[in-house]
mmCIF file of C-alpha atoms in Angstrom:
data_model
loop_
_atom_site.group_PDB
_atom_site.id
_atom_site.type_symbol
_atom_site.label_atom_id
_atom_site.label_comp_id
_atom_site.label_asym_id
_atom_site.label_seq_id
_atom_site.Cartn_x
_atom_site.Cartn_y
_atom_site.Cartn_z
ATOM 1 C CA UNK A 903 -202.427 87.933 17.236
ATOM 2 C CA UNK A 904 -203.664 91.203 15.719
ATOM 3 C CA UNK A 905 -201.507 93.228 18.106
ATOM 4 C CA UNK A 906 -198.413 91.279 17.011
ATOM 5 C CA UNK A 907 -199.269 91.893 13.346
ATOM 6 C CA UNK A 908 -199.560 95.638 13.982
ATOM 7 C CA UNK A 909 -196.110 95.561 15.601
ATOM 8 C CA UNK A 910 -194.549 93.601 12.721
ATOM 9 C CA UNK A 911 -196.287 95.444 9.895
ATOM 10 C CA UNK A 912 -196.579 99.078 10.942
ATOM 11 C CA UNK A 913 -198.662 100.101 7.953
ATOM 12 C CA UNK A 914 -201.844 98.250 6.972
ATOM 13 C CA UNK A 915 -203.847 99.240 3.933
ATOM 14 C CA UNK A 916 -207.168 98.005 2.640
ATOM 15 C CA UNK A 917 -207.653 99.806 -0.673
ATOM 16 C CA UNK A 918 -211.164 98.415 -1.207
ATOM 17 C CA UNK A 919 -213.229 97.111 1.703
ATOM 18 C CA UNK A 920 -215.452 95.204 -0.731
ATOM 19 C CA UNK A 921 -212.546 93.108 -2.054
ATOM 20 C CA UNK A 922 -212.972 89.385 -2.599
ATOM 21 C CA UNK A 923 -210.303 87.378 -0.763
ATOM 22 C CA UNK A 924 -208.344 85.046 -2.998
ATOM 23 C CA UNK A 925 -206.731 81.916 -1.581
ATOM 24 C CA UNK A 926 -202.995 81.455 -2.070
ATOM 25 C CA UNK A 927 -201.777 77.942 -2.716
ATOM 26 C CA UNK A 928 -198.184 76.846 -2.180
ATOM 27 C CA UNK A 929 -196.148 73.907 -3.278
ATOM 28 C CA UNK A 930 -195.007 72.233 -0.094
ATOM 29 C CA UNK A 931 -192.032 69.982 -0.704
ATOM 30 C CA UNK A 932 -191.387 69.365 3.006
ATOM 31 C CA UNK A 933 -194.697 67.748 3.937
ATOM 32 C CA UNK A 934 -197.459 68.757 6.357
ATOM 33 C CA UNK A 935 -197.540 71.641 8.789
ATOM 34 C CA UNK A 936 -195.725 74.197 6.660
ATOM 35 C CA UNK A 937 -197.573 77.445 5.890
ATOM 36 C CA UNK A 938 -196.813 80.520 3.847
ATOM 37 C CA UNK A 939 -196.180 83.431 6.236
ATOM 38 C CA UNK A 940 -197.968 86.534 4.939
ATOM 39 C CA UNK A 941 -197.444 88.602 8.105
ATOM 40 C CA UNK A 942 -195.465 91.305 6.293
ATOM 41 C CA UNK A 943 -197.326 91.089 2.986
ATOM 42 C CA UNK A 944 -199.404 93.993 1.693
ATOM 43 C CA UNK A 945 -201.588 91.336 0.058
ATOM 44 C CA UNK A 946 -202.497 89.750 3.389
ATOM 45 C CA UNK A 947 -206.243 89.480 3.857
ATOM 46 C CA UNK A 948 -208.065 91.010 6.813
ATOM 47 C CA UNK A 949 -210.374 89.437 9.370
ATOM 48 C CA UNK A 950 -213.918 89.191 7.952
ATOM 49 C CA UNK A 951 -215.226 90.540 11.266
ATOM 50 C CA UNK A 952 -213.052 93.665 10.904
ATOM 51 C CA UNK A 953 -214.150 94.091 7.277
ATOM 52 C CA UNK A 954 -217.821 93.859 8.350
ATOM 53 C CA UNK A 955 -217.183 96.462 11.071
ATOM 54 C CA UNK A 956 -215.690 98.851 8.494
ATOM 55 C CA UNK A 957 -218.561 98.207 6.060
ATOM 56 C CA UNK A 958 -221.058 98.968 8.843
ATOM 57 C CA UNK A 959 -219.373 102.365 9.263
ATOM 58 C CA UNK A 960 -219.634 103.033 5.523
ATOM 59 C CA UNK A 961 -215.864 102.935 5.017
ATOM 60 C CA UNK A 962 -214.584 102.155 1.508
ATOM 61 C CA UNK A 963 -210.837 102.070 2.224
ATOM 62 C CA UNK A 964 -208.652 102.266 5.315
ATOM 63 C CA UNK A 965 -205.057 102.901 6.266
ATOM 64 C CA UNK A 966 -203.795 102.024 9.738
ATOM 65 C CA UNK A 967 -200.462 103.279 11.083
ATOM 66 C CA UNK A 968 -198.988 101.587 14.157
ATOM 67 C CA UNK A 969 -197.424 103.679 16.896
ATOM 68 C CA UNK A 970 -194.724 101.546 18.503
ATOM 69 C CA UNK A 971 -193.236 102.845 21.762
ATOM 70 C CA UNK A 972 -190.601 100.882 23.675
ATOM 71 C CA UNK A 973 -191.218 97.840 21.438
ATOM 72 C CA UNK A 974 -194.922 97.749 22.362
ATOM 73 C CA UNK A 975 -198.017 98.794 20.458
ATOM 74 C CA UNK A 976 -198.834 102.170 22.041
ATOM 75 C CA UNK A 977 -201.637 103.151 19.690
ATOM 76 C CA UNK A 978 -202.994 103.247 16.156
ATOM 77 C CA UNK A 979 -203.848 105.971 13.680
ATOM 78 C CA UNK A 980 -206.785 104.858 11.540
ATOM 79 C CA UNK A 981 -207.502 106.793 8.363
ATOM 80 C CA UNK A 982 -210.769 105.986 6.579
ATOM 81 C CA UNK A 983 -211.980 106.935 3.123
ATOM 82 C CA UNK A 984 -215.600 106.543 2.070
ATOM 83 C CA UNK A 985 -214.799 105.082 -1.333
ATOM 84 C CA UNK A 986 -212.099 102.667 -2.491
ATOM 85 C CA UNK A 987 -208.711 104.384 -2.518
ATOM 86 C CA UNK A 988 -205.358 102.960 -3.465
ATOM 87 C CA UNK A 989 -202.366 104.871 -2.144
ATOM 88 C CA UNK A 990 -199.109 105.209 -4.039
ATOM 89 C CA UNK A 991 -195.954 103.791 -2.426
ATOM 90 C CA UNK A 992 -194.790 107.385 -1.841
ATOM 91 C CA UNK A 993 -197.940 108.243 0.124
ATOM 92 C CA UNK A 994 -197.645 105.038 2.141
ATOM 93 C CA UNK A 995 -194.029 105.876 2.975
ATOM 94 C CA UNK A 996 -195.033 109.416 3.982
ATOM 95 C CA UNK A 997 -197.745 107.979 6.271
ATOM 96 C CA UNK A 998 -195.277 105.552 7.823
ATOM 97 C CA UNK A 999 -192.758 108.364 8.425
ATOM 98 C CA UNK A 1000 -195.504 110.433 10.062
ATOM 99 C CA UNK A 1001 -196.164 107.495 12.391
ATOM 100 C CA UNK A 1002 -192.461 107.316 13.284
ATOM 101 C CA UNK A 1003 -192.389 111.069 13.947
ATOM 102 C CA UNK A 1004 -195.445 110.913 16.230
ATOM 103 C CA UNK A 1005 -193.948 107.936 18.077
ATOM 104 C CA UNK A 1006 -190.726 109.892 18.655
ATOM 105 C CA UNK A 1007 -192.786 112.658 20.242
ATOM 106 C CA UNK A 1008 -194.341 110.255 22.770
ATOM 107 C CA UNK A 1009 -190.999 109.867 24.524
ATOM 108 C CA UNK A 1010 -190.366 113.628 24.527
ATOM 109 C CA UNK A 1011 -193.818 114.329 25.909
ATOM 110 C CA UNK A 1012 -193.664 111.652 28.604
ATOM 111 C CA UNK A 1013 -190.217 112.832 29.700
ATOM 112 C CA UNK A 1014 -191.517 116.395 29.958
ATOM 113 C CA UNK A 1015 -194.563 115.279 31.965
ATOM 114 C CA UNK A 1016 -192.438 113.148 34.306
ATOM 115 C CA UNK A 1017 -190.020 116.043 34.861
ATOM 116 C CA UNK A 1018 -192.892 118.411 35.618
ATOM 117 C CA UNK A 1019 -194.444 115.971 38.114
ATOM 118 C CA UNK A 1020 -191.063 115.453 39.809
ATOM 119 C CA UNK A 1021 -190.474 119.227 39.998
ATOM 120 C CA UNK A 1022 -193.909 119.901 41.550
ATOM 121 C CA UNK A 1023 -193.563 117.001 43.999
ATOM 122 C CA UNK A 1024 -190.133 118.235 45.078
ATOM 123 C CA UNK A 1025 -191.515 121.747 45.700
ATOM 124 C CA UNK A 1026 -194.385 120.341 47.796
ATOM 125 C CA UNK A 1027 -192.000 118.081 49.764
ATOM 126 C CA UNK A 1028 -189.895 121.122 50.610
ATOM 127 C CA UNK A 1029 -192.994 122.841 51.987
ATOM 128 C CA UNK A 1030 -193.892 119.801 54.100
ATOM 129 C CA UNK A 1031 -190.341 119.293 55.375
ATOM 130 C CA UNK A 1032 -190.564 122.653 57.135
ATOM 131 C CA UNK A 1033 -193.705 121.504 58.946
ATOM 132 C CA UNK A 1034 -193.082 120.846 62.641
ATOM 133 C CA UNK A 1035 -194.660 117.970 64.532
ATOM 134 C CA UNK A 1036 -192.925 118.876 67.760
ATOM 135 C CA UNK A 1037 -196.128 120.124 69.360
ATOM 136 C CA UNK A 1038 -197.891 117.673 71.650
ATOM 137 C CA UNK A 1039 -201.363 116.356 70.991
ATOM 138 C CA UNK A 1040 -203.550 115.905 68.001
ATOM 139 C CA UNK A 1041 -203.345 119.549 66.875
ATOM 140 C CA UNK A 1042 -200.014 118.973 65.095
ATOM 141 C CA UNK A 1043 -201.282 115.998 63.115
ATOM 142 C CA UNK A 1044 -204.562 117.711 62.304
ATOM 143 C CA UNK A 1045 -202.611 120.671 60.864
ATOM 144 C CA UNK A 1046 -200.438 118.229 58.860
ATOM 145 C CA UNK A 1047 -203.344 116.385 57.224
ATOM 146 C CA UNK A 1048 -205.084 119.657 56.427
ATOM 147 C CA UNK A 1049 -201.969 121.043 54.720
ATOM 148 C CA UNK A 1050 -202.642 121.313 50.962
ATOM 149 C CA UNK A 1051 -199.082 120.214 50.129
ATOM 150 C CA UNK A 1052 -199.706 116.687 51.349
ATOM 151 C CA UNK A 1053 -202.626 116.402 48.893
ATOM 152 C CA UNK A 1054 -200.481 117.750 46.052
ATOM 153 C CA UNK A 1055 -197.619 115.304 46.670
ATOM 154 C CA UNK A 1056 -199.911 112.307 46.298
ATOM 155 C CA UNK A 1057 -202.300 113.863 43.779
ATOM 156 C CA UNK A 1058 -204.983 112.877 46.264
ATOM 157 C CA UNK A 1059 -208.376 114.170 47.347
ATOM 158 C CA UNK A 1060 -208.015 112.818 50.868
ATOM 159 C CA UNK A 1061 -205.346 111.839 53.369
ATOM 160 C CA UNK A 1062 -205.224 109.808 56.562
ATOM 161 C CA UNK A 1063 -202.358 109.449 59.043
ATOM 162 C CA UNK A 1064 -202.393 106.811 61.754
ATOM 163 C CA UNK A 1065 -200.069 107.555 64.664
ATOM 164 C CA UNK A 1066 -200.087 105.793 68.029
ATOM 165 C CA UNK A 1067 -203.483 104.285 67.267
ATOM 166 C CA UNK A 1068 -205.100 107.651 66.510
ATOM 167 C CA UNK A 1069 -206.429 108.451 63.022
ATOM 168 C CA UNK A 1070 -205.983 111.961 61.621
ATOM 169 C CA UNK A 1071 -207.695 112.608 58.289
ATOM 170 C CA UNK A 1072 -208.803 115.317 55.933
ATOM 171 C CA UNK A 1073 -210.583 115.506 52.572
ATOM 172 C CA UNK A 1074 -212.391 112.590 50.972
ATOM 173 C CA UNK A 1075 -211.586 109.530 53.119
ATOM 174 C CA UNK A 1076 -213.338 106.357 54.227
ATOM 175 C CA UNK A 1077 -215.246 106.444 57.493
ATOM 176 C CA UNK A 1078 -213.442 105.624 60.751
#
């Protein structure tokens, strides 16, 4: 439920942790089961457990900015102040824009990391593709599993190859 609220309302502000919640009453003309949805309201109260947690840390005010990546909550930026602090609408907008900017950088960074991994893997595969297993006996497979490129391709600390019932391994591997 909290995760969904952070997705819907990307900026949450508690100007004074020691606030006193005030109930909101509605006139319900349609009968039972109808509630006022405060999901997007700045006036929405916060979980008493969360408020207690913040009080235990000595926080007086907090601002939380949601980082939404591919329609999922990727992370949060939590800004705490040690006394009550009300932010102007301009500062709240600036904080929200900063959250959008950081979120846009997640995609750029992940794309760069994925490209770099693909480039390194391709280079290691080229090294392995020149490796010859034409020699008879276990010497060829032993040389293959001891080749550093095979570790780099898998980002592994150990490798095992099973061929014709024989196990060839190198690095950190389980026992036979």
